[in-house]
């Protein structure tokens, strides 16, 4: 088959209709052959790629969960976003410091109390400007209600144990 190809390839300019149609037929046949080979090669390659990408995404999710559990270990950040505490409930150990991060463009407070009112003997009452953060250390076990004096619907609980 190959030797025939070469012979025909050397005589492409000869105006012999039969030779040309033979050549054309061969070229078509070769093209079909090549296309099939190429197609199967591509499907094999894409199968490999999809396997590879599945493995990659599995690795990524494993890394992500590892990071999440690390963060969970440190765990002591509360975001003030969209006029809400996030999360609205956390549990920390005595002596832990919680960082309250204001992600809003408005100021908030981190105040012991509920529904926008400070507790009578509030142990913390910190104003947090937009984009700023404040750290509060919880030295005594107990459940601490936390609110924002500016936005009565901002409430959360910190459990210290
Ligand atoms: Cu607020």
CSV table of C-alpha atoms and ligand atoms in Angstrom, one decimal:
chain,number,residue,atom,x,y,z
A,1,UNK,CA,0.0,0.0,0.0
A,2,UNK,CA,2.8,2.4,0.8
A,3,UNK,CA,4.9,1.6,-2.3
A,4,UNK,CA,1.8,2.3,-4.4
A,5,UNK,CA,1.2,5.6,-2.7
A,6,UNK,CA,4.7,6.7,-3.4
A,7,UNK,CA,4.4,5.8,-7.1
A,8,UNK,CA,1.2,7.7,-7.4
A,9,UNK,CA,2.5,10.6,-5.4
A,10,UNK,CA,5.3,11.1,-7.9
A,11,UNK,CA,2.9,11.4,-10.8
A,12,UNK,CA,0.3,13.9,-9.6
A,13,UNK,CA,0.6,16.3,-12.4
A,14,UNK,CA,0.1,13.8,-15.2
A,15,UNK,CA,-3.3,14.4,-16.7
A,16,UNK,CA,-4.4,10.8,-16.7
A,17,UNK,CA,-8.0,10.6,-15.5
A,18,UNK,CA,-7.7,7.0,-14.3
A,19,UNK,CA,-4.5,7.7,-12.3
A,20,UNK,CA,-6.1,10.8,-10.8
A,21,UNK,CA,-9.2,9.1,-9.8
A,22,UNK,CA,-7.2,6.2,-8.4
A,23,UNK,CA,-5.1,8.8,-6.5
A,24,UNK,CA,-8.2,10.5,-5.3
A,25,UNK,CA,-9.7,7.2,-4.2
A,26,UNK,CA,-6.5,6.4,-2.4
A,27,UNK,CA,-6.3,9.8,-0.8
A,28,UNK,CA,-9.9,9.5,0.3
A,29,UNK,CA,-9.2,6.0,1.7
A,30,UNK,CA,-6.1,7.2,3.4
A,31,UNK,CA,-8.0,10.2,4.8
A,32,UNK,CA,-10.7,8.0,6.1
A,33,UNK,CA,-8.1,5.7,7.7
A,34,UNK,CA,-6.2,8.6,9.2
A,35,UNK,CA,-9.5,10.2,10.4
A,36,UNK,CA,-10.4,7.0,12.2
A,37,UNK,CA,-7.0,6.5,13.7
A,38,UNK,CA,-7.0,10.2,14.7
A,39,UNK,CA,-10.5,9.9,16.2
A,40,UNK,CA,-9.7,6.9,18.2
A,41,UNK,CA,-6.5,8.5,19.4
A,42,UNK,CA,-8.4,11.6,20.4
A,43,UNK,CA,-11.1,9.7,22.3
A,44,UNK,CA,-8.4,7.8,24.1
A,45,UNK,CA,-6.6,11.0,24.9
A,46,UNK,CA,-9.8,12.7,26.1
A,47,UNK,CA,-10.6,9.7,28.2
A,48,UNK,CA,-7.2,10.0,29.8
A,49,UNK,CA,-7.8,13.7,30.3
A,50,UNK,CA,-11.1,13.2,31.9
A,51,UNK,CA,-9.6,10.6,34.2
A,52,UNK,CA,-6.8,13.0,35.0
A,53,UNK,CA,-9.2,15.9,35.6
A,54,UNK,CA,-11.3,13.7,37.9
A,55,UNK,CA,-8.2,12.8,39.9
A,56,UNK,CA,-7.1,16.4,40.0
A,57,UNK,CA,-10.5,17.6,41.2
A,58,UNK,CA,-10.5,14.8,43.9
A,59,UNK,CA,-7.1,16.0,45.0
A,60,UNK,CA,-8.4,19.6,45.1
A,61,UNK,CA,-11.4,18.6,47.1
A,62,UNK,CA,-9.2,16.7,49.5
A,63,UNK,CA,-7.0,19.7,49.9
A,64,UNK,CA,-10.0,21.9,50.3
A,65,UNK,CA,-11.4,19.8,53.1
A,66,UNK,CA,-8.0,19.6,54.7
A,67,UNK,CA,-7.9,23.4,54.7
A,68,UNK,CA,-11.4,23.6,56.0
A,69,UNK,CA,-10.6,21.3,58.9
A,70,UNK,CA,-7.5,23.4,59.6
A,71,UNK,CA,-9.6,26.5,59.6
A,72,UNK,CA,-12.1,24.7,61.7
A,73,UNK,CA,-9.4,24.1,64.2
A,74,UNK,CA,-8.6,27.8,64.4
A,75,UNK,CA,-12.2,28.6,63.7
A,76,UNK,CA,-12.2,31.8,65.5
A,77,UNK,CA,-13.3,34.3,63.0
A,78,UNK,CA,-16.7,35.8,62.7
A,79,UNK,CA,-17.6,37.9,59.6
A,80,UNK,CA,-19.9,40.8,59.8
A,81,UNK,CA,-21.3,40.8,56.3
A,82,UNK,CA,-24.6,41.9,54.8
A,83,UNK,CA,-25.6,43.2,58.2
A,84,UNK,CA,-25.4,39.8,59.8
A,85,UNK,CA,-22.9,37.9,61.9
A,86,UNK,CA,-21.6,34.8,60.0
A,87,UNK,CA,-21.7,32.3,61.6
A,88,UNK,CA,-24.5,33.2,64.0
A,89,UNK,CA,-23.2,30.6,66.5
A,90,UNK,CA,-19.7,29.4,67.4
A,91,UNK,CA,-18.2,27.4,70.2
A,92,UNK,CA,-14.7,28.2,71.5
A,93,UNK,CA,-12.5,27.3,74.4
A,94,UNK,CA,-11.9,29.4,77.4
A,95,UNK,CA,-9.1,31.8,76.6
A,96,UNK,CA,-9.7,31.7,72.9
A,97,UNK,CA,-9.7,34.9,70.9
A,98,UNK,CA,-12.4,35.5,68.3
A,99,UNK,CA,-11.7,37.9,65.5
A,100,UNK,CA,-14.7,39.8,64.2
A,101,UNK,CA,-14.1,41.1,60.7
A,102,UNK,CA,-16.4,43.8,59.3
A,103,UNK,CA,-16.8,43.0,55.6
A,104,UNK,CA,-19.5,45.6,55.1
A,105,UNK,CA,-19.2,49.2,54.0
A,106,UNK,CA,-21.0,50.3,57.2
A,107,UNK,CA,-19.8,50.3,60.7
A,108,UNK,CA,-21.0,47.7,63.2
A,109,UNK,CA,-20.4,47.0,66.9
A,110,UNK,CA,-19.6,43.8,68.6
A,111,UNK,CA,-21.4,44.2,71.8
A,112,UNK,CA,-22.5,41.8,74.5
A,113,UNK,CA,-26.3,42.0,74.4
A,114,UNK,CA,-29.3,41.2,72.2
A,115,UNK,CA,-31.4,42.9,69.6
A,116,UNK,CA,-29.3,46.1,69.4
A,117,UNK,CA,-29.1,46.6,73.1
A,118,UNK,CA,-26.1,46.1,75.3
A,119,UNK,CA,-26.3,43.8,78.3
A,120,UNK,CA,-26.3,45.7,81.6
A,121,UNK,CA,-22.9,44.5,82.5
A,122,UNK,CA,-21.6,44.1,78.9
A,123,UNK,CA,-18.1,42.6,79.0
A,124,UNK,CA,-17.3,43.8,75.5
A,125,UNK,CA,-18.6,46.6,73.4
A,126,UNK,CA,-16.3,47.4,70.4
A,127,UNK,CA,-17.1,49.5,67.4
A,128,UNK,CA,-15.8,48.0,64.1
A,129,UNK,CA,-15.4,50.4,61.2
A,130,UNK,CA,-16.0,49.2,57.7
A,131,UNK,CA,-13.2,46.8,56.6
A,132,UNK,CA,-11.7,46.7,60.0
A,133,UNK,CA,-11.7,44.0,62.6
A,134,UNK,CA,-11.6,43.6,66.4
A,135,UNK,CA,-10.4,40.7,68.5
A,136,UNK,CA,-12.2,39.7,71.7
A,137,UNK,CA,-10.8,37.1,74.1
A,138,UNK,CA,-13.2,35.0,76.0
A,139,UNK,CA,-11.7,34.2,79.4
A,140,UNK,CA,-14.8,32.9,81.1
A,141,UNK,CA,-17.0,29.9,80.2
A,142,UNK,CA,-20.5,30.7,79.3
A,143,UNK,CA,-22.9,31.6,76.5
A,144,UNK,CA,-22.4,35.1,75.2
A,145,UNK,CA,-25.1,36.9,73.3
A,146,UNK,CA,-23.6,39.3,70.8
A,147,UNK,CA,-25.4,42.1,69.0
A,148,UNK,CA,-24.7,45.2,67.0
A,149,UNK,CA,-25.9,48.4,68.6
A,150,UNK,CA,-26.5,49.9,65.2
A,151,UNK,CA,-28.5,47.1,63.7
A,152,UNK,CA,-30.9,45.4,66.1
A,153,UNK,CA,-31.4,42.4,63.8
A,154,UNK,CA,-27.7,41.5,64.0
A,155,UNK,CA,-27.4,38.8,66.7
A,156,UNK,CA,-25.2,35.8,67.4
A,157,UNK,CA,-24.1,33.6,70.2
A,158,UNK,CA,-20.6,32.6,71.3
A,159,UNK,CA,-20.4,29.5,73.4
A,160,UNK,CA,-17.3,29.4,75.6
A,161,UNK,CA,-16.5,26.1,77.2
B,1,LIG,CU1,-24.3,46.5,62.6
